[in-house]
PDB file of C-alpha atoms in Angstrom:
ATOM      1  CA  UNK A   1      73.800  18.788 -79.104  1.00  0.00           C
ATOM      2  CA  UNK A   2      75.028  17.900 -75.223  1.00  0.00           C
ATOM      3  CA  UNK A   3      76.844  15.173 -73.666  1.00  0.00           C
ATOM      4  CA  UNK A   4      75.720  13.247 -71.311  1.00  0.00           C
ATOM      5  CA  UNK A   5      78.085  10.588 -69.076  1.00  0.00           C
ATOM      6  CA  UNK A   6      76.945   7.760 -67.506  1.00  0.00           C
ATOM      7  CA  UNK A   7      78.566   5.200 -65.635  1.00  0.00           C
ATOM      8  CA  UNK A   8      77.575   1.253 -66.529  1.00  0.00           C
ATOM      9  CA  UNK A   9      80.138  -1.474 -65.105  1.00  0.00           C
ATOM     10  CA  UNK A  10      81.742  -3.148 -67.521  1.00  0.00           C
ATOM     11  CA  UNK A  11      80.028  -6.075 -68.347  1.00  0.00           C
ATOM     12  CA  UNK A  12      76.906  -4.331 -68.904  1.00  0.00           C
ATOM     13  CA  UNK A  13      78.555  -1.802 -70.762  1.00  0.00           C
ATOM     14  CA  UNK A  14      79.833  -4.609 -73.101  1.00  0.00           C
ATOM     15  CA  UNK A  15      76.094  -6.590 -73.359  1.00  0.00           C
ATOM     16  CA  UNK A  16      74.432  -3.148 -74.225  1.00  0.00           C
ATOM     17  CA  UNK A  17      77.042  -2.470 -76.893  1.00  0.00           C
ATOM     18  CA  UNK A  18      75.950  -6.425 -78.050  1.00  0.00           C
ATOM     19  CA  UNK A  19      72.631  -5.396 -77.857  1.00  0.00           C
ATOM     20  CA  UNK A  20      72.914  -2.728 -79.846  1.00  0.00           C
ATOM     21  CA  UNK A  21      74.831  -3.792 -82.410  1.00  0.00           C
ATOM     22  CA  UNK A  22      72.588  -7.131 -83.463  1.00  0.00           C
ATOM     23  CA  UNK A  23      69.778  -3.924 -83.877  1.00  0.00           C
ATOM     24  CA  UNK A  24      71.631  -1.999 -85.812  1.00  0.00           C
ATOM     25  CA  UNK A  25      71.650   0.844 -83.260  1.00  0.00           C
ATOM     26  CA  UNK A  26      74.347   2.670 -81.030  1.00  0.00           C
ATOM     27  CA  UNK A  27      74.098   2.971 -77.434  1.00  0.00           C
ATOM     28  CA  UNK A  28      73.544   6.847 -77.633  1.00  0.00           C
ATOM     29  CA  UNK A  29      70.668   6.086 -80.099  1.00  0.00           C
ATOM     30  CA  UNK A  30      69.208   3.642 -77.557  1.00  0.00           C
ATOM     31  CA  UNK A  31      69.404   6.247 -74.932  1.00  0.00           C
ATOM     32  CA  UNK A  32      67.910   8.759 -77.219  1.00  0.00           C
ATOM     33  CA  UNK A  33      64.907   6.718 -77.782  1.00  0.00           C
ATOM     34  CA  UNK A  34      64.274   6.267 -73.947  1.00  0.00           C
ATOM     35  CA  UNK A  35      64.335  10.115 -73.116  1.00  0.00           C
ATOM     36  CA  UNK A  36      62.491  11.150 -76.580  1.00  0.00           C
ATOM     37  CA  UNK A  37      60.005   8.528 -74.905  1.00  0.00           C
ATOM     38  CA  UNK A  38      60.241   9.731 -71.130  1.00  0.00           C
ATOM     39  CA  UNK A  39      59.812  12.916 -72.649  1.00  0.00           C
ATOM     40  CA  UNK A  40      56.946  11.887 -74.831  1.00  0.00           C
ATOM     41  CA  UNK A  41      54.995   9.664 -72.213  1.00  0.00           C
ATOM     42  CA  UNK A  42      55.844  11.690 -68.863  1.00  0.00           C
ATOM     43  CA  UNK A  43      56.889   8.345 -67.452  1.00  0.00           C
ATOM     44  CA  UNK A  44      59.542   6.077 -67.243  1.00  0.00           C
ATOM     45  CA  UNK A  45      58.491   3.601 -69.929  1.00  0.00           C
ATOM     46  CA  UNK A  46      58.178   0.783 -68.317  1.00  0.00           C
ATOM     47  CA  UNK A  47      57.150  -0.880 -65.039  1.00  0.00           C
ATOM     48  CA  UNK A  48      59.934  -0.685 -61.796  1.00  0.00           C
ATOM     49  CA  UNK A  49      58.747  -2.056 -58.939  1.00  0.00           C
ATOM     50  CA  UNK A  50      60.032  -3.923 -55.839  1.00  0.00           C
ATOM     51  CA  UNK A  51      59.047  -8.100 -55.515  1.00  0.00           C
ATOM     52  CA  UNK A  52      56.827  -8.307 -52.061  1.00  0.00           C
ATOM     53  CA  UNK A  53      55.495 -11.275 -51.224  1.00  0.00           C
ATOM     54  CA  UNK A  54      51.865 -12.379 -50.672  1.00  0.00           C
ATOM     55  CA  UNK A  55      50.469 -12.560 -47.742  1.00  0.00           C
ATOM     56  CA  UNK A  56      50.500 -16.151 -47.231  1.00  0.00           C
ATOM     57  CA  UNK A  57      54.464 -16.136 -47.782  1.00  0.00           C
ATOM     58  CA  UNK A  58      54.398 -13.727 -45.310  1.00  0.00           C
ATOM     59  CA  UNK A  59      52.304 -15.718 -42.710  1.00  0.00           C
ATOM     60  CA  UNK A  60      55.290 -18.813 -43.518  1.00  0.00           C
ATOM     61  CA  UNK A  61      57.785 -16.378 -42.772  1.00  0.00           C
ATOM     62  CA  UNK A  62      56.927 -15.105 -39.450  1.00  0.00           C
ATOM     63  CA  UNK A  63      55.703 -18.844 -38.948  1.00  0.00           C
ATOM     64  CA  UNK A  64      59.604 -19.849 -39.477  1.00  0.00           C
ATOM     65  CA  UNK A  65      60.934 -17.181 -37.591  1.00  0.00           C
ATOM     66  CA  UNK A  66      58.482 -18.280 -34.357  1.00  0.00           C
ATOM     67  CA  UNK A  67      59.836 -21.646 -34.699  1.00  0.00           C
ATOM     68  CA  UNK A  68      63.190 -20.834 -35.276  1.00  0.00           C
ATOM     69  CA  UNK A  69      62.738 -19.109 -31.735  1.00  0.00           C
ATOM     70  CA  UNK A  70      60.819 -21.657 -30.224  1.00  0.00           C
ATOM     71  CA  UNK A  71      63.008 -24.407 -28.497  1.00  0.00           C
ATOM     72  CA  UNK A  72      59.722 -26.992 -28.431  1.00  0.00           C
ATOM     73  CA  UNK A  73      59.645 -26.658 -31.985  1.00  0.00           C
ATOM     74  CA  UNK A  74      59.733 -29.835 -33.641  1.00  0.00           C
ATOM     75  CA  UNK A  75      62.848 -30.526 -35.691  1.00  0.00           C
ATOM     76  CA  UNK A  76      64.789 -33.526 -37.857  1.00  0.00           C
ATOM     77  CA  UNK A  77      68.217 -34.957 -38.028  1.00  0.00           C
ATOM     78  CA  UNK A  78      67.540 -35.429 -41.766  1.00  0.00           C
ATOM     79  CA  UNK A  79      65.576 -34.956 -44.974  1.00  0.00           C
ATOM     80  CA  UNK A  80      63.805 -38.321 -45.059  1.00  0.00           C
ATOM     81  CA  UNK A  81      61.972 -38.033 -41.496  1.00  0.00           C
ATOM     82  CA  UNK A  82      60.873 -34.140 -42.064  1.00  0.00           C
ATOM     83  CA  UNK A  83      59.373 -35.726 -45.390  1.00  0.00           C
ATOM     84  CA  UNK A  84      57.676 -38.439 -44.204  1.00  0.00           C
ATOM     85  CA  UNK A  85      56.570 -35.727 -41.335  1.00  0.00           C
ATOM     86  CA  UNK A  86      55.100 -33.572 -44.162  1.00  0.00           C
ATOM     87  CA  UNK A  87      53.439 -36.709 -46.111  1.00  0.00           C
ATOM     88  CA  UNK A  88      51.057 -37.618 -43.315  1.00  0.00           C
TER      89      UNK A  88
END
């Protein structure tokens, strides 16, 4: 059997142990289910990916950045008038 390290802060350190414990399993048994199953699958198992937003957020976005630059840009002194701007 070998030892493996790893390095959690400490809050997640103590909401795994939590974890664990209402399952009835240690944290070295959790982590031996994940590589039996990496091992078993050839994957991690279960979906990582990075948020990226759709193409029409992305069209706002540069949108606001253009009229942050753009000093013609219509703007408000205050929440009620930009409303009643976006209302009509």
């Amino acid at each position: 059997m070998a030892n493996l390290t790893i390095t959690l802060n400490d809050q997640d350190k103590k909401d795994i142990s939590s974890f664990c414990d209402q399952i009835g399993m240690t944290v070295s048994g959790l982590y031996n289910v994940f590589t039996k199953q990496v091992l078993r699958e050839g994957r991690i198992p279960f979906e990582i990916k990075v948020d990226r937003p759709n193409r029409k957020t992305i069209r706002a976005l540069k949108e606001g950045d253009k009229l942050i630059n753009d000093p013609n840009a219509k703007s408000y002194t205050n929440v009620n008038d930009m409303m009643e701007a976006l209302l009509k």
